[in-house]
Structure formats: structure tokens, C-alpha cells
Amino acid sequence: MRVDIISALPEIVRGSLQESILGRAQKKGELEVHVHDLRDYATDKYKKVDDYPFGGGAGMVLKPEPIAACFEHIREHQAPIDEVIFLTPDGEVLTQAIVNELSLKNRIVMLAGHYKGVDQRIRDTEITREISIGDYVLSGGELPALVLVDAIARLLPGVLGDATSALTDSFQDELLDAPTFTRPADFNGMKVPNVLLSGDHAKIEAWRDAQRMEKTKRRRPDLLHSMPSDDLSDAKGTKNT
Ligand code: ADE
């Protein structure tokens, strides 16, 4: 997959791309990330990428010309683009289902907004999808773009060491994860649950399912209510198949 990220503060994005899963996905050749500095596309000699909002108000707005020029450059010599995403607090809220869907694309462009936002004409003409990473406001779209690339990268084939671990994550099937433990079995008198040391895989699975259900009920009952009833009975272990 190829991802192009457009930003007025590209160093925020570049700094994190080489680390951990994102670094590994790129080394494995599963992910190619190109970061574009909006200032390289500014049309005036001061490299201005933002301006005051028409009609007044606080904050600056990213100007349309540098963004349009950057899109033109990106489109000029590259493969077809599947999705052009603008990261913004007023977009659709990101879920695992959206991440799963995006992980199947070949090429995605992400525009990180900054300051007060982006000229509406760019949103109307260039953007195919607007995504928020949650109901809170950050100072820019760079961290949300990194969140999105990270969530996608770990689903790309061969990127996670254990191919099944992405599938058993919290949210992958709408239930939260069970608690996990590693050595030592006794840490300052706190013991790992016996069942996990039993070697009985059926019992371990049953314990994990019960823990996941209990944690989800306690912390995120909304997830159970939004689940299709078939999946819910499956998760509760009451499905008769
Ligand atoms: N830009 C600022 N806040 C944001 C958010 N919560 N999600 C996506 N982009 C943003």
C-alpha cells in the first residue's frame, strides 16, 4: 500500500514513521509512505500556506492553492488513488471497521489540517472522506494521520509477527480484550490465574471469552448494544451451532 501524507508540519509525521510497526511495514515493503511538505507548494516568496478567514474569526485557514498544487504533483506520476482523506474533528469517527476497510486499498492520500482548518473548496473538490479520531480537538491533523496509518499498517499481510494477534484485538470482533500475563507467574505475591498455566486450551479460551464479555459489559456496554444479535449470542457462548 502507498500512503501520501500532506502536511504543513511534516517533521511531526516523519519523526514517527521509522519506529515500530510503521518502520517494520515499510522495511518489509508492505507500506510506502511519502510525506509532502505543503510549504514546497506555496506560490509566494514567503512560502505562505495559510491566511485569515473571510468574514473574520479566530485562527488561520490553510490556503487552497498550495494544497491543489500538491495534489496535482501527487497525481501526476503515480498509481490511481483510492481514497483522499482529510483528518478533521468534524469527520466520521474512526472505528476498527473503517480501518479494516481502508487496509484493503492500494493507495490513500491523507491531508492533515492545521490552524483553523482548510479552505472549504478543497474539501468539496479533492476530499473523498473526512475522518476524526475522536470527539476532542488536537492542534493539527498530523497525529490523527499517524494514528490512522499505524492502525492500517498493522493489518497489512506479514507486518505483525503473530498473524492471528491482529484478529483477536479489542474491537476486531466488538469485544474488549481479556487480561494478559507473562512471566513471572508470581509477581510480588500477585499470581497469574491458574487456568492460564493449565495447558488446557479449551478451558483457557472459555476463560478468555468470559473475561472479554465481563470487561465489555463493565466498560463499554454500548459495544454490546451495537452488536448484531447473532454475534452477541456467539460471544456469550449461547449460540446453538
Ligand atoms: N484535527 C484536530 N483534531 C482532530 C481529531 N480529533 N481528529 C482528526 N483530526 C483532527
mmCIF file of C-alpha atoms and ligand atoms in Angstrom:
data_model
loop_
_atom_site.group_PDB
_atom_site.id
_atom_site.type_symbol
_atom_site.label_atom_id
_atom_site.label_comp_id
_atom_site.label_asym_id
_atom_site.label_seq_id
_atom_site.Cartn_x
_atom_site.Cartn_y
_atom_site.Cartn_z
ATOM 1 C CA MET A 1 0.000 0.000 0.000
ATOM 2 C CA ARG A 2 1.132 3.527 -0.738
ATOM 3 C CA VAL A 3 0.163 6.416 1.547
ATOM 4 C CA ASP A 4 0.881 10.077 0.744
ATOM 5 C CA ILE A 5 0.577 12.472 3.688
ATOM 6 C CA ILE A 6 0.306 16.207 3.048
ATOM 7 C CA SER A 7 1.162 18.484 5.955
ATOM 8 C CA ALA A 8 2.389 21.976 6.820
ATOM 9 C CA LEU A 9 4.366 20.381 9.695
ATOM 10 C CA PRO A 10 5.835 17.298 8.025
ATOM 11 C CA GLU A 11 8.527 16.717 10.651
ATOM 12 C CA ILE A 12 5.889 15.659 13.178
ATOM 13 C CA VAL A 13 4.890 12.872 10.806
ATOM 14 C CA ARG A 14 8.371 11.913 9.573
ATOM 15 C CA GLY A 15 9.680 11.525 13.121
ATOM 16 C CA SER A 16 7.376 8.609 13.952
ATOM 17 C CA LEU A 17 7.342 6.761 10.658
ATOM 18 C CA GLN A 18 10.575 4.814 11.134
ATOM 19 C CA GLU A 19 9.618 3.337 14.502
ATOM 20 C CA SER A 20 7.988 0.061 15.490
ATOM 21 C CA ILE A 21 5.215 -1.396 13.323
ATOM 22 C CA LEU A 22 5.266 1.515 10.864
ATOM 23 C CA GLY A 23 9.010 1.107 10.358
ATOM 24 C CA ARG A 24 8.660 -2.657 10.013
ATOM 25 C CA ALA A 25 5.803 -2.404 7.494
ATOM 26 C CA GLN A 26 7.960 -0.143 5.320
ATOM 27 C CA LYS A 27 11.077 -2.315 5.624
ATOM 28 C CA LYS A 28 9.019 -5.338 4.586
ATOM 29 C CA GLY A 29 7.842 -3.423 1.521
ATOM 30 C CA GLU A 30 4.165 -3.702 2.540
ATOM 31 C CA LEU A 31 3.846 0.034 3.100
ATOM 32 C CA GLU A 32 5.335 3.021 1.323
ATOM 33 C CA VAL A 33 4.745 6.396 2.981
ATOM 34 C CA HIS A 34 5.540 9.687 1.234
ATOM 35 C CA VAL A 35 5.331 12.869 3.285
ATOM 36 C CA HIS A 36 4.782 16.117 1.385
ATOM 37 C CA ASP A 37 5.638 19.497 2.885
ATOM 38 C CA LEU A 38 2.875 21.929 1.970
ATOM 39 C CA ARG A 39 5.401 24.786 2.030
ATOM 40 C CA ASP A 40 7.143 23.290 -1.008
ATOM 41 C CA TYR A 41 3.956 24.086 -2.946
ATOM 42 C CA ALA A 42 3.444 27.648 -1.692
ATOM 43 C CA THR A 43 3.124 30.092 -4.568
ATOM 44 C CA ASP A 44 4.518 33.260 -2.953
ATOM 45 C CA LYS A 45 8.088 34.071 -1.939
ATOM 46 C CA TYR A 46 7.275 33.904 1.799
ATOM 47 C CA LYS A 47 6.089 30.302 1.420
ATOM 48 C CA LYS A 48 2.770 31.235 2.973
ATOM 49 C CA VAL A 49 0.381 28.300 3.313
ATOM 50 C CA ASP A 50 -2.307 29.896 5.492
ATOM 51 C CA ASP A 51 -4.333 33.088 5.637
ATOM 52 C CA TYR A 52 -7.049 34.863 7.672
ATOM 53 C CA PRO A 53 -10.604 33.547 7.367
ATOM 54 C CA PHE A 54 -13.003 35.593 5.229
ATOM 55 C CA GLY A 55 -15.698 37.038 7.463
ATOM 56 C CA GLY A 56 -13.350 37.190 10.452
ATOM 57 C CA GLY A 57 -12.886 34.829 13.364
ATOM 58 C CA ALA A 58 -10.014 33.246 15.242
ATOM 59 C CA GLY A 59 -7.287 31.114 13.669
ATOM 60 C CA MET A 60 -5.790 30.778 10.249
ATOM 61 C CA VAL A 61 -7.063 28.716 7.325
ATOM 62 C CA LEU A 62 -4.883 26.618 5.020
ATOM 63 C CA LYS A 63 -4.917 28.255 1.581
ATOM 64 C CA PRO A 64 -6.280 26.275 -1.354
ATOM 65 C CA GLU A 65 -3.521 26.901 -3.933
ATOM 66 C CA PRO A 66 -0.618 25.038 -2.240
ATOM 67 C CA ILE A 67 -2.886 22.078 -1.458
ATOM 68 C CA ALA A 68 -4.212 21.943 -5.039
ATOM 69 C CA ALA A 69 -0.635 22.154 -6.390
ATOM 70 C CA CYS A 70 0.450 19.348 -4.079
ATOM 71 C CA PHE A 71 -2.472 17.152 -5.212
ATOM 72 C CA GLU A 72 -1.532 17.881 -8.818
ATOM 73 C CA HIS A 73 2.030 16.763 -8.127
ATOM 74 C CA ILE A 74 0.873 13.617 -6.320
ATOM 75 C CA ARG A 75 -1.499 12.678 -9.157
ATOM 76 C CA GLU A 76 0.968 13.461 -11.940
ATOM 77 C CA HIS A 77 3.170 10.434 -11.801
ATOM 78 C CA GLN A 78 1.556 7.880 -9.533
ATOM 79 C CA ALA A 79 -0.907 4.982 -9.470
ATOM 80 C CA PRO A 80 -4.681 5.636 -9.156
ATOM 81 C CA ILE A 81 -5.750 6.996 -5.778
ATOM 82 C CA ASP A 82 -8.483 5.042 -3.935
ATOM 83 C CA GLU A 83 -9.275 7.497 -1.159
ATOM 84 C CA VAL A 84 -8.343 11.094 -0.261
ATOM 85 C CA ILE A 85 -8.840 11.517 3.490
ATOM 86 C CA PHE A 86 -8.977 14.797 5.391
ATOM 87 C CA LEU A 87 -8.290 14.402 9.122
ATOM 88 C CA THR A 88 -10.648 16.717 10.960
ATOM 89 C CA PRO A 89 -12.583 16.718 14.255
ATOM 90 C CA ASP A 90 -15.856 17.108 12.338
ATOM 91 C CA GLY A 91 -15.330 13.961 10.243
ATOM 92 C CA GLU A 92 -16.854 10.483 10.784
ATOM 93 C CA VAL A 93 -15.385 8.954 13.930
ATOM 94 C CA LEU A 94 -12.750 6.299 13.212
ATOM 95 C CA THR A 95 -13.642 2.695 14.052
ATOM 96 C CA GLN A 96 -11.925 -0.645 13.525
ATOM 97 C CA ALA A 97 -14.408 -1.356 10.712
ATOM 98 C CA ILE A 98 -13.208 1.752 8.833
ATOM 99 C CA VAL A 99 -9.565 0.780 9.437
ATOM 100 C CA ASN A 100 -10.252 -2.739 8.120
ATOM 101 C CA GLU A 101 -11.871 -1.296 5.013
ATOM 102 C CA LEU A 102 -9.001 1.135 4.365
ATOM 103 C CA SER A 103 -6.374 -1.599 4.854
ATOM 104 C CA LEU A 104 -7.649 -3.231 1.643
ATOM 105 C CA LYS A 105 -6.926 -0.173 -0.528
ATOM 106 C CA ASN A 106 -3.824 0.239 -2.683
ATOM 107 C CA ARG A 107 -3.293 3.937 -2.408
ATOM 108 C CA ILE A 108 -4.524 6.527 0.072
ATOM 109 C CA VAL A 109 -3.759 10.244 0.346
ATOM 110 C CA MET A 110 -4.156 11.940 3.737
ATOM 111 C CA LEU A 111 -4.377 15.682 4.269
ATOM 112 C CA ALA A 112 -3.505 16.889 7.762
ATOM 113 C CA GLY A 113 -5.278 20.156 8.517
ATOM 114 C CA HIS A 114 -3.710 22.734 10.760
ATOM 115 C CA TYR A 115 -4.507 26.086 12.283
ATOM 116 C CA LYS A 116 -8.238 26.740 11.971
ATOM 117 C CA GLY A 117 -8.834 24.332 9.115
ATOM 118 C CA VAL A 118 -8.738 24.077 5.361
ATOM 119 C CA ASP A 119 -10.477 26.168 2.724
ATOM 120 C CA GLN A 120 -13.895 24.547 2.124
ATOM 121 C CA ARG A 121 -13.344 24.468 -1.657
ATOM 122 C CA ILE A 122 -10.546 21.928 -1.186
ATOM 123 C CA ARG A 123 -12.832 19.800 0.977
ATOM 124 C CA ASP A 124 -15.534 19.983 -1.686
ATOM 125 C CA THR A 125 -13.345 19.094 -4.656
ATOM 126 C CA GLU A 126 -10.405 16.962 -3.521
ATOM 127 C CA ILE A 127 -11.512 15.031 -0.453
ATOM 128 C CA THR A 128 -13.400 11.728 -0.677
ATOM 129 C CA ARG A 129 -13.638 11.010 3.063
ATOM 130 C CA GLU A 130 -13.331 13.032 6.288
ATOM 131 C CA ILE A 131 -12.217 11.217 9.420
ATOM 132 C CA SER A 132 -11.967 12.204 13.081
ATOM 133 C CA ILE A 133 -10.001 10.095 15.572
ATOM 134 C CA GLY A 134 -12.315 11.061 18.431
ATOM 135 C CA ASP A 135 -14.500 13.741 19.944
ATOM 136 C CA TYR A 136 -11.739 16.064 21.090
ATOM 137 C CA VAL A 137 -9.731 18.715 19.269
ATOM 138 C CA LEU A 138 -5.998 18.401 18.597
ATOM 139 C CA SER A 139 -3.826 21.208 17.290
ATOM 140 C CA GLY A 140 -3.478 19.577 13.898
ATOM 141 C CA GLY A 141 -4.170 16.531 11.747
ATOM 142 C CA GLU A 142 -0.604 15.153 11.865
ATOM 143 C CA LEU A 143 -1.107 12.921 14.913
ATOM 144 C CA PRO A 144 -4.501 11.709 13.619
ATOM 145 C CA ALA A 145 -2.832 10.845 10.257
ATOM 146 C CA LEU A 146 -0.192 8.847 12.145
ATOM 147 C CA VAL A 147 -2.887 7.104 14.192
ATOM 148 C CA LEU A 148 -4.671 6.114 11.001
ATOM 149 C CA VAL A 149 -1.533 4.878 9.180
ATOM 150 C CA ASP A 150 -0.480 2.885 12.246
ATOM 151 C CA ALA A 151 -3.893 1.231 12.598
ATOM 152 C CA ILE A 152 -3.844 0.320 8.893
ATOM 153 C CA ALA A 153 -0.186 -0.802 8.757
ATOM 154 C CA ARG A 154 -0.601 -3.454 11.444
ATOM 155 C CA LEU A 155 -3.303 -5.142 9.349
ATOM 156 C CA LEU A 156 -1.144 -5.425 6.224
ATOM 157 C CA PRO A 157 -0.045 -9.012 5.478
ATOM 158 C CA GLY A 158 3.102 -10.153 7.291
ATOM 159 C CA VAL A 159 3.545 -6.960 9.316
ATOM 160 C CA LEU A 160 2.663 -8.357 12.760
ATOM 161 C CA GLY A 161 4.837 -11.246 13.935
ATOM 162 C CA ASP A 162 1.852 -13.293 15.040
ATOM 163 C CA ALA A 163 -0.642 -13.268 12.181
ATOM 164 C CA THR A 164 -3.571 -14.049 14.469
ATOM 165 C CA SER A 165 -2.953 -11.341 17.035
ATOM 166 C CA ALA A 166 -4.479 -8.529 14.962
ATOM 167 C CA LEU A 167 -7.663 -10.579 14.665
ATOM 168 C CA THR A 168 -8.062 -11.106 18.409
ATOM 169 C CA ASP A 169 -7.559 -7.420 19.273
ATOM 170 C CA SER A 170 -10.111 -5.456 21.208
ATOM 171 C CA PHE A 171 -12.662 -4.103 18.688
ATOM 172 C CA GLN A 172 -11.823 -6.602 15.971
ATOM 173 C CA ASP A 173 -14.970 -8.528 16.956
ATOM 174 C CA GLU A 174 -16.519 -5.771 19.086
ATOM 175 C CA LEU A 175 -15.468 -7.229 22.445
ATOM 176 C CA LEU A 176 -12.610 -5.853 24.538
ATOM 177 C CA ASP A 177 -9.510 -7.968 25.114
ATOM 178 C CA ALA A 178 -9.017 -10.353 28.023
ATOM 179 C CA PRO A 179 -6.237 -9.543 30.518
ATOM 180 C CA THR A 180 -2.776 -10.814 29.518
ATOM 181 C CA PHE A 181 0.128 -12.003 31.676
ATOM 182 C CA THR A 182 3.736 -13.022 31.143
ATOM 183 C CA ARG A 183 6.495 -14.383 33.383
ATOM 184 C CA PRO A 184 6.961 -14.466 36.318
ATOM 185 C CA ALA A 185 3.880 -16.480 37.366
ATOM 186 C CA ASP A 186 4.149 -14.858 40.806
ATOM 187 C CA PHE A 187 4.980 -11.124 40.822
ATOM 188 C CA ASN A 188 5.273 -9.639 44.304
ATOM 189 C CA GLY A 189 2.677 -12.127 45.531
ATOM 190 C CA MET A 190 0.251 -11.433 42.658
ATOM 191 C CA LYS A 191 -0.388 -14.722 40.913
ATOM 192 C CA VAL A 192 -1.319 -15.386 37.302
ATOM 193 C CA PRO A 193 -4.771 -17.092 37.126
ATOM 194 C CA ASN A 194 -4.270 -20.869 37.389
ATOM 195 C CA VAL A 195 -6.243 -21.629 34.258
ATOM 196 C CA LEU A 196 -3.594 -19.884 32.117
ATOM 197 C CA LEU A 197 -0.937 -22.239 33.488
ATOM 198 C CA SER A 198 -3.111 -25.345 32.997
ATOM 199 C CA GLY A 199 -2.180 -26.063 29.369
ATOM 200 C CA ASP A 200 -5.881 -26.831 28.733
ATOM 201 C CA HIS A 201 -6.574 -24.740 25.620
ATOM 202 C CA ALA A 202 -10.342 -25.199 25.672
ATOM 203 C CA LYS A 203 -10.501 -24.010 29.272
ATOM 204 C CA ILE A 204 -8.178 -21.082 28.514
ATOM 205 C CA GLU A 205 -10.376 -19.989 25.580
ATOM 206 C CA ALA A 206 -13.520 -20.254 27.732
ATOM 207 C CA TRP A 207 -11.851 -18.183 30.478
ATOM 208 C CA ARG A 208 -10.746 -15.537 27.958
ATOM 209 C CA ASP A 209 -14.228 -15.353 26.397
ATOM 210 C CA ALA A 210 -15.816 -14.884 29.824
ATOM 211 C CA GLN A 211 -13.277 -12.193 30.752
ATOM 212 C CA ARG A 212 -13.839 -10.350 27.480
ATOM 213 C CA MET A 213 -17.606 -10.417 27.953
ATOM 214 C CA GLU A 214 -17.371 -9.239 31.566
ATOM 215 C CA LYS A 215 -14.931 -6.414 30.734
ATOM 216 C CA THR A 216 -17.015 -5.256 27.778
ATOM 217 C CA LYS A 217 -20.219 -5.229 29.882
ATOM 218 C CA ARG A 218 -18.484 -3.225 32.607
ATOM 219 C CA ARG A 219 -16.521 -0.736 30.486
ATOM 220 C CA ARG A 220 -18.236 -0.497 27.121
ATOM 221 C CA PRO A 221 -21.845 -1.762 27.293
ATOM 222 C CA ASP A 222 -22.537 0.374 24.197
ATOM 223 C CA LEU A 223 -20.483 -2.116 22.133
ATOM 224 C CA LEU A 224 -22.811 -4.965 23.129
ATOM 225 C CA HIS A 225 -25.880 -2.952 22.196
ATOM 226 C CA SER A 226 -24.489 -2.144 18.754
ATOM 227 C CA MET A 227 -23.564 -5.777 18.049
ATOM 228 C CA PRO A 228 -25.720 -7.903 15.683
ATOM 229 C CA SER A 229 -27.725 -10.328 17.906
ATOM 230 C CA ASP A 230 -26.192 -13.383 16.206
ATOM 231 C CA ASP A 231 -22.657 -12.251 17.084
ATOM 232 C CA LEU A 232 -23.779 -11.414 20.591
ATOM 233 C CA SER A 233 -25.098 -14.904 21.327
ATOM 234 C CA ASP A 234 -21.905 -16.254 19.782
ATOM 235 C CA ALA A 235 -19.808 -14.114 22.112
ATOM 236 C CA LYS A 236 -21.900 -15.144 25.129
ATOM 237 C CA GLY A 237 -21.465 -18.791 24.146
ATOM 238 C CA THR A 238 -25.234 -19.283 23.873
ATOM 239 C CA LYS A 239 -25.414 -19.832 20.131
ATOM 240 C CA ASN A 240 -26.737 -23.333 19.291
ATOM 241 C CA THR A 241 -24.453 -24.277 16.425
HETATM 242 N N1 ADE B 1 -7.602 17.531 13.918
HETATM 243 C C1 ADE B 1 -7.763 18.099 15.122
HETATM 244 N N2 ADE B 1 -8.432 17.307 15.952
HETATM 245 C C2 ADE B 1 -8.693 16.151 15.258
HETATM 246 C C3 ADE B 1 -9.357 14.953 15.564
HETATM 247 N N3 ADE B 1 -9.896 14.718 16.768
HETATM 248 N N4 ADE B 1 -9.435 14.005 14.611
HETATM 249 C C4 ADE B 1 -8.910 14.226 13.389
HETATM 250 N N5 ADE B 1 -8.281 15.340 13.035
HETATM 251 C C5 ADE B 1 -8.166 16.311 13.961
#
